[in-house]
XYZ file of C-alpha atoms in Angstrom:
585
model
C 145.673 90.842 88.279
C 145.009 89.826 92.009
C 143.976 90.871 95.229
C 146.280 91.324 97.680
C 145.890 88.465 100.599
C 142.724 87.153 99.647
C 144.116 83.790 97.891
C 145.651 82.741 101.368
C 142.712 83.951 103.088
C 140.384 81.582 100.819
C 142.499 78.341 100.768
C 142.376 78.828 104.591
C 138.625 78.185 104.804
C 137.844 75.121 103.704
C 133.886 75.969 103.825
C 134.106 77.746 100.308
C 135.447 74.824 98.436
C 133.694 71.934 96.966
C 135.313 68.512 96.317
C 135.532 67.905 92.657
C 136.452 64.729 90.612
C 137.270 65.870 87.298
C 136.799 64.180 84.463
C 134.406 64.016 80.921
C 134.442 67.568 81.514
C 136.485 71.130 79.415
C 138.680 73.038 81.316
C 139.725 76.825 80.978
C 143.050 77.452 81.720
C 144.940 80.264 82.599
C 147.672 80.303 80.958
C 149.622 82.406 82.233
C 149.316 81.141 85.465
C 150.133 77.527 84.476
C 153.089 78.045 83.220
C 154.631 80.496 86.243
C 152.885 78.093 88.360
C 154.291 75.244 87.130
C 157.765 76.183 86.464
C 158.205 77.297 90.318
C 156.235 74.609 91.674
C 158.205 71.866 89.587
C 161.595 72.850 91.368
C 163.007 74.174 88.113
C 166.514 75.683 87.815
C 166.463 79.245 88.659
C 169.810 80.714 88.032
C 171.243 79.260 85.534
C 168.976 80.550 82.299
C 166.272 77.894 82.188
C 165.331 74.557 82.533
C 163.852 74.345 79.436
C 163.765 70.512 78.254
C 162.939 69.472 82.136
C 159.896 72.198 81.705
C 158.860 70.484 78.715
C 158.398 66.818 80.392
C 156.400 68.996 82.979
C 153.681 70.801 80.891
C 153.726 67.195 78.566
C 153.200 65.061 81.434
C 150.122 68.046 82.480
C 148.143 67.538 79.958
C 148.433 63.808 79.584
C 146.859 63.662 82.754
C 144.441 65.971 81.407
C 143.741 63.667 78.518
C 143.937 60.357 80.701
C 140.861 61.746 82.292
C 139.147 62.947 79.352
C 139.232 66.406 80.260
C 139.693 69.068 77.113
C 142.134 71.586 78.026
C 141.551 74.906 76.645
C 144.247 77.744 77.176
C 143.955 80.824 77.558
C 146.678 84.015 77.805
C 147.054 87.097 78.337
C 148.428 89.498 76.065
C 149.762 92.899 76.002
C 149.642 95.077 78.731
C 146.055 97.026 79.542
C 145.553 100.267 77.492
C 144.269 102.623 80.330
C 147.546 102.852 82.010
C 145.424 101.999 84.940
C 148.108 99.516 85.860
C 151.508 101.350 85.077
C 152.395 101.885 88.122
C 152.040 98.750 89.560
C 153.696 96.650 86.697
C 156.830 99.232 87.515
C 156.748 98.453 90.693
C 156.631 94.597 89.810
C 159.675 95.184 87.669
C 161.554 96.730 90.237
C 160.855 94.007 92.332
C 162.320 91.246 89.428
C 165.194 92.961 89.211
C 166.216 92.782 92.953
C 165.130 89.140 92.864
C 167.377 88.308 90.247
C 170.295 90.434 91.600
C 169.710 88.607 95.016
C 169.381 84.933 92.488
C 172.742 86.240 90.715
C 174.463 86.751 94.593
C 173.351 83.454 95.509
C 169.957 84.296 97.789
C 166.564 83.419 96.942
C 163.916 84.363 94.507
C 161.461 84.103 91.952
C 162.503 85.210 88.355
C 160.991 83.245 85.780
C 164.188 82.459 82.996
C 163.209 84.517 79.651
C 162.256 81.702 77.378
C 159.733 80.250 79.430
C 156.529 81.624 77.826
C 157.896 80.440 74.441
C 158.518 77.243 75.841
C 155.329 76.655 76.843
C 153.562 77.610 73.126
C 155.756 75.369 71.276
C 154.483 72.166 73.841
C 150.881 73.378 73.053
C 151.549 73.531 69.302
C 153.516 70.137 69.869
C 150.551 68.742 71.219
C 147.545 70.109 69.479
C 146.251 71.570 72.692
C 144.079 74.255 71.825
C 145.116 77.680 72.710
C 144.833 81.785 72.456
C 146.224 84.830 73.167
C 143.783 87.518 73.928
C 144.739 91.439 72.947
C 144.957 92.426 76.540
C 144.448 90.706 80.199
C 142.184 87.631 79.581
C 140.642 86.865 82.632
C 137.004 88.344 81.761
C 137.475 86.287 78.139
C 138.016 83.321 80.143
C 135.029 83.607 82.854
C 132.807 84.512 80.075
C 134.224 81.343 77.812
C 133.632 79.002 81.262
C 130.041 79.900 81.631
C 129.612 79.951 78.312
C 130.645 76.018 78.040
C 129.587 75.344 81.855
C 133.008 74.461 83.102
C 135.512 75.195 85.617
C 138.268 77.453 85.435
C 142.058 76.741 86.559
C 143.558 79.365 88.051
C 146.100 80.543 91.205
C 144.989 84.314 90.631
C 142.810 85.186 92.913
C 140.240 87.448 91.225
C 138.998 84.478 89.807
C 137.074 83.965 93.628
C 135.633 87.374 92.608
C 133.390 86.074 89.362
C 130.247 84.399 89.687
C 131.541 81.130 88.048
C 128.900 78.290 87.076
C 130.992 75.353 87.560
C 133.833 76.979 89.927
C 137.296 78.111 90.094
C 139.809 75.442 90.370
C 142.945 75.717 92.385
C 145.647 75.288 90.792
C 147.965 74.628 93.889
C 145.333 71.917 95.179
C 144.812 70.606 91.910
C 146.472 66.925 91.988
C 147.279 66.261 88.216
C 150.141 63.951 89.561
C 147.690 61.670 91.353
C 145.010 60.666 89.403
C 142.954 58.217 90.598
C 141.210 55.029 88.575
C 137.888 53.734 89.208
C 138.087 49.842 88.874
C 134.405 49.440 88.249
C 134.047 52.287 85.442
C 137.607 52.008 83.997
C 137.463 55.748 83.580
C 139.689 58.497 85.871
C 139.577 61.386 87.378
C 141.842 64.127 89.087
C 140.970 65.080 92.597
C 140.341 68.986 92.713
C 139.253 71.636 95.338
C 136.608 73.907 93.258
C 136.432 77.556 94.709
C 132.535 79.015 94.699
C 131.785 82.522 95.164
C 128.052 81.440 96.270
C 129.256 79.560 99.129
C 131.718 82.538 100.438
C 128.245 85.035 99.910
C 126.023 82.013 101.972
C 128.899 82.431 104.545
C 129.308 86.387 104.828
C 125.186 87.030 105.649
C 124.378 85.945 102.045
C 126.201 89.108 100.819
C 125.146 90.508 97.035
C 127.617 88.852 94.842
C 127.545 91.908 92.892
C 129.329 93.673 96.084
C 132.522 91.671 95.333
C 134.138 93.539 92.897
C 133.943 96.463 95.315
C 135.661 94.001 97.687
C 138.133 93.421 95.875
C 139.225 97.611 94.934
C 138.751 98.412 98.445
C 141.096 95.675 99.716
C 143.235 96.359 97.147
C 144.218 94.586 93.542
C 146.384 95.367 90.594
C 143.925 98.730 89.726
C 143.866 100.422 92.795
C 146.654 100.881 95.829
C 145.731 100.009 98.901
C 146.593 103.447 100.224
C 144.253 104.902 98.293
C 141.747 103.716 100.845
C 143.771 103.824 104.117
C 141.296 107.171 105.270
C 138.320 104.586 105.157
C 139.855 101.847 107.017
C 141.480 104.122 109.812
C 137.447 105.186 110.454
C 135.638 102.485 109.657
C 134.263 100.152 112.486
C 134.782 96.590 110.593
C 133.015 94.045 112.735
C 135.767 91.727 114.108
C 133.899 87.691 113.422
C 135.702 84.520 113.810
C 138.263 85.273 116.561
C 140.229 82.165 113.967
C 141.125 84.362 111.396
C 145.164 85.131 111.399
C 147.100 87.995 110.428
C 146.161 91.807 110.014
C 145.187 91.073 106.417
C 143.362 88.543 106.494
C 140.915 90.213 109.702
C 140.800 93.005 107.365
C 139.317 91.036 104.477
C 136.766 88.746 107.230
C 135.759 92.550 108.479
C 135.080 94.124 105.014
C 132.759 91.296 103.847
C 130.825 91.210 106.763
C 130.419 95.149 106.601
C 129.477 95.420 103.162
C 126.741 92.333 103.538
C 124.978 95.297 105.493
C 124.640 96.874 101.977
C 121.688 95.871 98.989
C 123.767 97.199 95.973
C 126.852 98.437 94.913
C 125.219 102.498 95.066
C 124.119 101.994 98.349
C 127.469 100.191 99.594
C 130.071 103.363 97.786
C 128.059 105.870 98.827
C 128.971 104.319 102.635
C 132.651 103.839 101.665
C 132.662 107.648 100.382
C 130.907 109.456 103.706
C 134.456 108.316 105.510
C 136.375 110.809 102.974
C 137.096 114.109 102.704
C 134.523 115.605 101.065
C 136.446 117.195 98.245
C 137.875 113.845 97.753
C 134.843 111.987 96.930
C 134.494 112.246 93.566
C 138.105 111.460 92.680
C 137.789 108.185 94.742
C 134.216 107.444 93.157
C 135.779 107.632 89.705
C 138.471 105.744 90.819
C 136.819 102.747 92.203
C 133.940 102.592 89.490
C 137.123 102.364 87.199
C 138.863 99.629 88.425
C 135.415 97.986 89.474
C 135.122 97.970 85.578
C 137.831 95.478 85.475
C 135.486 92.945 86.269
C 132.411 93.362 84.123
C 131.831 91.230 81.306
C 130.625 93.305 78.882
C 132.773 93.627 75.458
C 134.413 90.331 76.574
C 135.391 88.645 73.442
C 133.354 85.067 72.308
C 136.324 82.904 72.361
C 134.013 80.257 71.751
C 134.140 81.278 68.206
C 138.247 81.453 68.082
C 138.049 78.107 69.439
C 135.397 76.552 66.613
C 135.695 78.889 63.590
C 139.021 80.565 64.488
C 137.666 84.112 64.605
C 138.743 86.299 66.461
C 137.915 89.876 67.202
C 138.855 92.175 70.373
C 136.593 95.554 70.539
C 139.820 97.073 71.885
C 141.759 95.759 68.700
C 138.881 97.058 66.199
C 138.431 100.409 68.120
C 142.371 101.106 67.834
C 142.107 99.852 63.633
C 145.149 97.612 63.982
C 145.048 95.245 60.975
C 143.328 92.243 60.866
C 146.111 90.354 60.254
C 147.993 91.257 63.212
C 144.495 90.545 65.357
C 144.727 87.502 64.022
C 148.701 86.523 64.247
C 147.945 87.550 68.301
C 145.432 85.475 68.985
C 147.413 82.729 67.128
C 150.553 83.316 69.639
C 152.312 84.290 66.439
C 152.830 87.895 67.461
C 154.441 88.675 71.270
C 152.777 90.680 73.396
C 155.660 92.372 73.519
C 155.054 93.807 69.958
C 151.682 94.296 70.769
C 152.900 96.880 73.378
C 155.402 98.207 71.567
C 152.856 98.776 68.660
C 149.964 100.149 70.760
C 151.512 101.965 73.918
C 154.676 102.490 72.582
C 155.979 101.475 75.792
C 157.939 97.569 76.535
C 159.149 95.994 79.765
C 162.567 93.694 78.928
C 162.580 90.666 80.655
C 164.695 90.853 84.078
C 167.160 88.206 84.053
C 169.796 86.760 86.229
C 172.903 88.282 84.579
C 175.686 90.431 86.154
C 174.599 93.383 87.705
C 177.223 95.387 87.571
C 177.190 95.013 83.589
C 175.351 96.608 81.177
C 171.270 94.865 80.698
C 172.318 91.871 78.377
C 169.223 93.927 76.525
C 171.159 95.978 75.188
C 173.395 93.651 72.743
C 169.233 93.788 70.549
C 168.539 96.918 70.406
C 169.782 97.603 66.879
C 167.100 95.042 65.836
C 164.497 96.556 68.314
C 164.948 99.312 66.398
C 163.925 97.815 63.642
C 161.256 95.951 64.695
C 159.599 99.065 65.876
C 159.975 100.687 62.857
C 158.091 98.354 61.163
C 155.397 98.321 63.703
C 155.268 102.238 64.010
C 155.153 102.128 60.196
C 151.959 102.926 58.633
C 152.712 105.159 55.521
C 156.152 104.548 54.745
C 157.630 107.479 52.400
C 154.511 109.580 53.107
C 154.973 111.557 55.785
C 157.709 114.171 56.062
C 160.619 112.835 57.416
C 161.592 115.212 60.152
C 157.806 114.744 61.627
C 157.775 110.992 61.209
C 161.099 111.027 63.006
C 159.692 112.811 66.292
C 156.552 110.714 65.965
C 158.261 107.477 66.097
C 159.422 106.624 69.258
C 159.199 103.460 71.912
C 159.881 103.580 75.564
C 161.344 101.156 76.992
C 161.635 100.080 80.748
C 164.862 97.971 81.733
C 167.653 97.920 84.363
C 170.722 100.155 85.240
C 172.549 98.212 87.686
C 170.043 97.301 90.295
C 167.940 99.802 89.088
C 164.560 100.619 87.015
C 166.017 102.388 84.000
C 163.386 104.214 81.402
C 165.230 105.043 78.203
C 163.602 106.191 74.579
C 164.146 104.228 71.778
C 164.477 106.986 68.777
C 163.549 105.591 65.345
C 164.961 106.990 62.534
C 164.014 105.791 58.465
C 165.617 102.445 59.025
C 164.289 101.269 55.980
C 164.832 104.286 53.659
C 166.202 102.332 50.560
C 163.694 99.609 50.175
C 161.232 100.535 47.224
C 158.494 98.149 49.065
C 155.771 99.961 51.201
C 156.642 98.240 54.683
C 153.308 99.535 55.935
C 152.090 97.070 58.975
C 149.092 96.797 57.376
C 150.994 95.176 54.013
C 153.661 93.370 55.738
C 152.498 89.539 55.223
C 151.806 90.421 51.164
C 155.660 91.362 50.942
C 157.418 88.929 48.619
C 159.012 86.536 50.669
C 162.198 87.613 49.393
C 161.716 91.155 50.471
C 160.907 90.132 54.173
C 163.979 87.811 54.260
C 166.231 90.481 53.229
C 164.882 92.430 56.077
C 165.380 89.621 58.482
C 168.714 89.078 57.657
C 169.665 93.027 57.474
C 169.228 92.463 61.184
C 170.936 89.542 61.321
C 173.951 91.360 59.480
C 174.452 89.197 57.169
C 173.930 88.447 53.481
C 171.700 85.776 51.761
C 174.711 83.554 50.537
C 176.188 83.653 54.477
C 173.310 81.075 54.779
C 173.079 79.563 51.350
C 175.315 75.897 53.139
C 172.678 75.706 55.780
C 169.920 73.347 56.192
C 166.530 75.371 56.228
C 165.785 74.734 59.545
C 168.869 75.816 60.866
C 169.563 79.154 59.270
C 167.670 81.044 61.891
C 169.602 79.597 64.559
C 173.046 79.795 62.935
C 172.326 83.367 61.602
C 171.602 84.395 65.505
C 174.598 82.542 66.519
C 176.730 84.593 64.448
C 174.890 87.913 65.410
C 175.452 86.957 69.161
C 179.329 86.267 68.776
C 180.196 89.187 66.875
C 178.271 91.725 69.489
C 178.389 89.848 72.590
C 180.029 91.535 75.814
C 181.754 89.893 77.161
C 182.990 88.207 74.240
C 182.199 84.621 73.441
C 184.880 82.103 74.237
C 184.667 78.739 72.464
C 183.518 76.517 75.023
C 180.163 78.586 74.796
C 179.841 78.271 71.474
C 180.509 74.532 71.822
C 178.337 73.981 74.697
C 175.609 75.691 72.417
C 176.386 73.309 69.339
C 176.331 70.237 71.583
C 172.937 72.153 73.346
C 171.399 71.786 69.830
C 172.560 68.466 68.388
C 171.164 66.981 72.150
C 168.081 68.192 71.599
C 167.601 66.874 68.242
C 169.103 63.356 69.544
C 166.150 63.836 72.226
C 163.489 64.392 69.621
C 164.699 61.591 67.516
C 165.104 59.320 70.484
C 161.405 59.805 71.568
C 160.232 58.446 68.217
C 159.940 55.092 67.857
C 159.590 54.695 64.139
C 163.210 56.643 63.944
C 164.620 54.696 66.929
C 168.479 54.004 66.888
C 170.307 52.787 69.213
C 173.469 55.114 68.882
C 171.094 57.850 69.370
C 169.156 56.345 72.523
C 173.312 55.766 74.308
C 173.771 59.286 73.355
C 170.731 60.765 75.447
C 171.873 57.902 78.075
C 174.887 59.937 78.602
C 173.539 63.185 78.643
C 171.637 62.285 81.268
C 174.402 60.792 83.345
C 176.479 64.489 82.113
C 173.298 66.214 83.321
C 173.343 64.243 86.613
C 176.698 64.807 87.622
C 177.237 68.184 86.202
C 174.140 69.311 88.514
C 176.801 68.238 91.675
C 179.514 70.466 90.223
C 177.724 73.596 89.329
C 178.072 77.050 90.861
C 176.887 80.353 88.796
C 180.257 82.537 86.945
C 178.333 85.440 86.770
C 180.860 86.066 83.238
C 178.855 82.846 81.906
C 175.898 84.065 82.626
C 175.821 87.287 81.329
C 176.543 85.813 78.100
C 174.283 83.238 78.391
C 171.729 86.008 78.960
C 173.163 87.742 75.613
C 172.707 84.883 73.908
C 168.413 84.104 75.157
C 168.070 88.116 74.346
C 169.285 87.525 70.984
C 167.734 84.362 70.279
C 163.947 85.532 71.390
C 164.170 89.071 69.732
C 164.998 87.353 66.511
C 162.129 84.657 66.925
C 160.127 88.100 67.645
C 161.198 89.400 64.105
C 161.203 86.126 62.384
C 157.475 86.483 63.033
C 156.597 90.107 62.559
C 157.613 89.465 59.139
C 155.983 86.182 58.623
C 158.742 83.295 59.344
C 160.680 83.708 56.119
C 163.075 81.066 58.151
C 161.960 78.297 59.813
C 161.172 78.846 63.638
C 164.019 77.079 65.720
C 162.415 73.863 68.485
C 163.589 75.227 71.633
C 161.515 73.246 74.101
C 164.851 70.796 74.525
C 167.954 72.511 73.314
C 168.016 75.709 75.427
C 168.446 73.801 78.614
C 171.111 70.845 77.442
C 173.024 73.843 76.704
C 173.180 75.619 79.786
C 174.382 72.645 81.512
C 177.396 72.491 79.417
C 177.993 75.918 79.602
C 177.790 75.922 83.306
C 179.889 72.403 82.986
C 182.684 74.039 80.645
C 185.103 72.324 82.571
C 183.482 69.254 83.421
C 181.687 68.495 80.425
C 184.309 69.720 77.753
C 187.574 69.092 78.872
């Protein structure tokens, strides 16, 4: 969600900000917005699929600050997309916009595409460091104002419609927030992290003491992810918006000074539409009233779910979840982060965006070398009375849409699903997938994999997912795998286990700690050498696709393999990919 201008309209007054120094305190997180915000703000490779292992030391070096200062991090993310649709259009819009960022990345102009694996990334570090964490059913920002107020404690944010909640303890900035320079108090011995705390009191006390319950009206009329701004372009091109501060810069942002000050004119939110909807056509009214009510909606608290009790007892229960009947267990495997919310949309609106990545344009979506076990996956979710149902009517029923790209453009294709799983005797019900014998969901795993049991039978445990994808993604990749990728990947892993062993001290060798020494000095001067082969890339892109779909089935079924670390060997592996020459030869 957000409001369109009004984040750089409120960091520009300084008036509706108080001076925090945080410490001794829990903090709600937006999750989400950490880790987009931190990835772009951290100067993180764009183009070149991920900087995974540099991410890592960001979001680890986060929340030791956090902890230096004694302040309990709590995180909170979104999940799938919203149920009403109310936001389709804009999300396709937002998709068409990633794709022409990463076509103008892939070209060698500017952008903002965040690299596919980041998300994942960022839940392994959590895991890795017992932060405490959950992923609501749908958008989470209500859950997390209600969860702040709840505890009495600020929220930390970049999304703007956090300025529209009353907050008891204030919205953080995340941009402003100075986790890098925390500051030590010699007398106390304790620490704290400067912050600039947003308050939606002070911005009423400045705008005639305006009803705080006005400001979700604010924020539909000006425009947010619910509601286009042209919706409402009759009312502005009639309505008289007194002008104010003279100080105020850009058409937006005089917009947004106007409509405060004209809507402090109003007691209530009845009083305040009825005045929006006299500048309408009459037999437009009604329409727009619905409308705005609607998205107005998007801001109540009511059937927020009391993530106070995920957070102590572990329960966790969504009205939206309960009024759909999805099974408890896949509630549950959400909230965890064990489930994507990509499931969770394919599952309840049958409808998934694919990551846009920077790949070669003029190629087919790297996408497309998982579909087969998309298909699969789907079935499973889509699967509630296997070997019931008739099998011509279970065949129209079934069906996913997907959104993607063709070329440089927004491509919406159906995903069929036929009886994929027509000779197992098991009932692969969703409801009864985790009480399938482990046997039984490995088999399925590895029928998308394509391979047999004995293919892995050699392998350590941990490493059968990984090698079992690595096979998948040479024998379908397009273009084909050469074998400096699939070296660069090998040496991508082994560095990232000689990372993990070299940051433990009770495992400490010092082979291993002059192997990371000159991966770093590799890293360094491969960084001066490196320009994007858009051939590389798309197979590099292949190769994430495959490796996160597969981490998405792996846990739909209930990791019957272990779940591969990628927080360090995604990135060492791009390098020498990228590097072929340099590094291999």
């Amino acid at each position: 969600m957000g409001i369109q201008g009004f984040m750089s309209f409120v960091c520009s007054h300084s008036h509706f900000f108080l001076e925090l120094k945080l410490k001794n305190t829990k903090l709600i997180i937006d999750g989400n917005n950490l880790y987009h915000t931190l990835y772009f703000d951290s100067g993180l490779d764009l183009v070149h699929g991920g900087d995974y292992d540099r991410f890592t030391d960001v979001l680890t070096k986060f929340f030791e600050s956090l902890s230096v200062c004694n302040i309990q991090a709590y995180v909170v993310f979104d999940g799938g997309c919203d149920i009403s649709d109310k936001k389709l259009e804009t999300q396709k819009q937002r998709f068409k916009d990633k794709i022409k960022m990463a076509q103008n990345l892939s070209e060698g102009r500017g952008g903002s595409v965040l690299p596919s694996l980041s998300r994942k990334v960022c839940i392994q570090v959590l895991r890795d460091l017992q932060v405490p964490f959950v992923q609501c059913f749908s958008e989470a920002d209500r859950e997390i104002v209600a969860l702040a107020n709840l505890w009495n404690c600020p929220v930390l944010s970049f999304d703007s419609d956090f300025c529209i909640f009353d907050l008891k303890a204030g919205f953080c900035i995340l941009n402003s927030f100075q986790w890098k320079n925390i500051v030590s108090v010699k007398e106390t011995r304790e620490c704290y992290i400067p912050a600039r705390c947003f308050s939606a009191q002070k911005l009423c006390h400045v705008y005639n003491n305006i009803n705080i319950v006005l400001l979700p009206l604010f924020a539909v009329l000006t425009g947010n992810d619910y509601i286009s701004l042209s919706a409402m372009e009759t009312f502005f091109t009639k309505v008289h918006l007194p002008g104010g501060n003279a100080s105020h810069s850009g058409r937006r942002h005089v917009r947004i000074h106007g409509l405060l000050n004209w809507l402090s004119k109003f007691r209530d939110v009845e009083e305040a539409m009825e005045n929006v909807l006299n500048y309408l056509r009459v037999r437009d009214r009604d329409t727009i009233r619905q409308l705005l009510y609607s998205a107005m909606e998007e801001y109540s608290l009511q059937e927020t779910v009391n993530l106070e009790q995920y957070f102590l007892r572990g329960l966790y229960s969504s009205p939206t979840a309960v009024k759909l009947n999805l099974p408890d267990w896949v509630q549950k495997a959400l909230a965890r982060g064990e489930l994507s919310p990509l499931l969770s949309d394919a599952l309840v609106l049958r409808r998934v965006f694919l990551h846009a990545q920077v790949e070669d344009i003029k190629k087919p979506s790297a996408h497309f070398i998982t579909k087969p076990v998309r298909k699969l996956i789907y079935a499973l979710l889509l699967n509630e009375s296997h070997g019931l149902q008739h099998e011509a009517q279970r065949s129209k029923e079934l069906h996913v849409e997907e959104f993607d790209r063709l070329e440089a453009n927004l491509r919406r294709s159906t995903v069929e699903i036929s009886n994929a799983y027509g000779d197992i005797s098991e009932d692969l019900s969703l409801s009864k997938l985790p009480q399938l014998p482990l046997e039984t969901r490995l088999n399925l795993l590895l029928r998308g994999l394509d391979l047999r049991a004995e293919d892995l039978q050699f392998v350590l445990p941990s490493y059968k997912l990984i090698v079992g994808i690595v096979s998948y993604w040479i024998r379908r990749a397009e273009p084909k795998v050469k074998l400096y990728h699939l070296k660069a990947l090998i040496m991508g892993i082994v560095c990232g286990e000689a990372f993990n062993i070299d940051n433990k001290p009770d495992e400490h060798e010092e082979s291993i700690t002059l192997v990371c020494e000159q991966i770093r000095r590799l890293r360094i001067e491969g960084a001066q050498h490196r320009r994007l082969n858009l051939e590389d890339a798309h197979i590099l892109c292949q190769w994430q696709c495959c490796l996160l779909m597969f981490m998405h089935f792996n846990q739909l079924l209930s990791t019957p393999l272990a779940e591969p670390d990628i927080t360090r060997s995604e990135r060492t592996a791009v390098y020498c990919i990228y590097q072929a020459q340099f590094v291999m030869n």
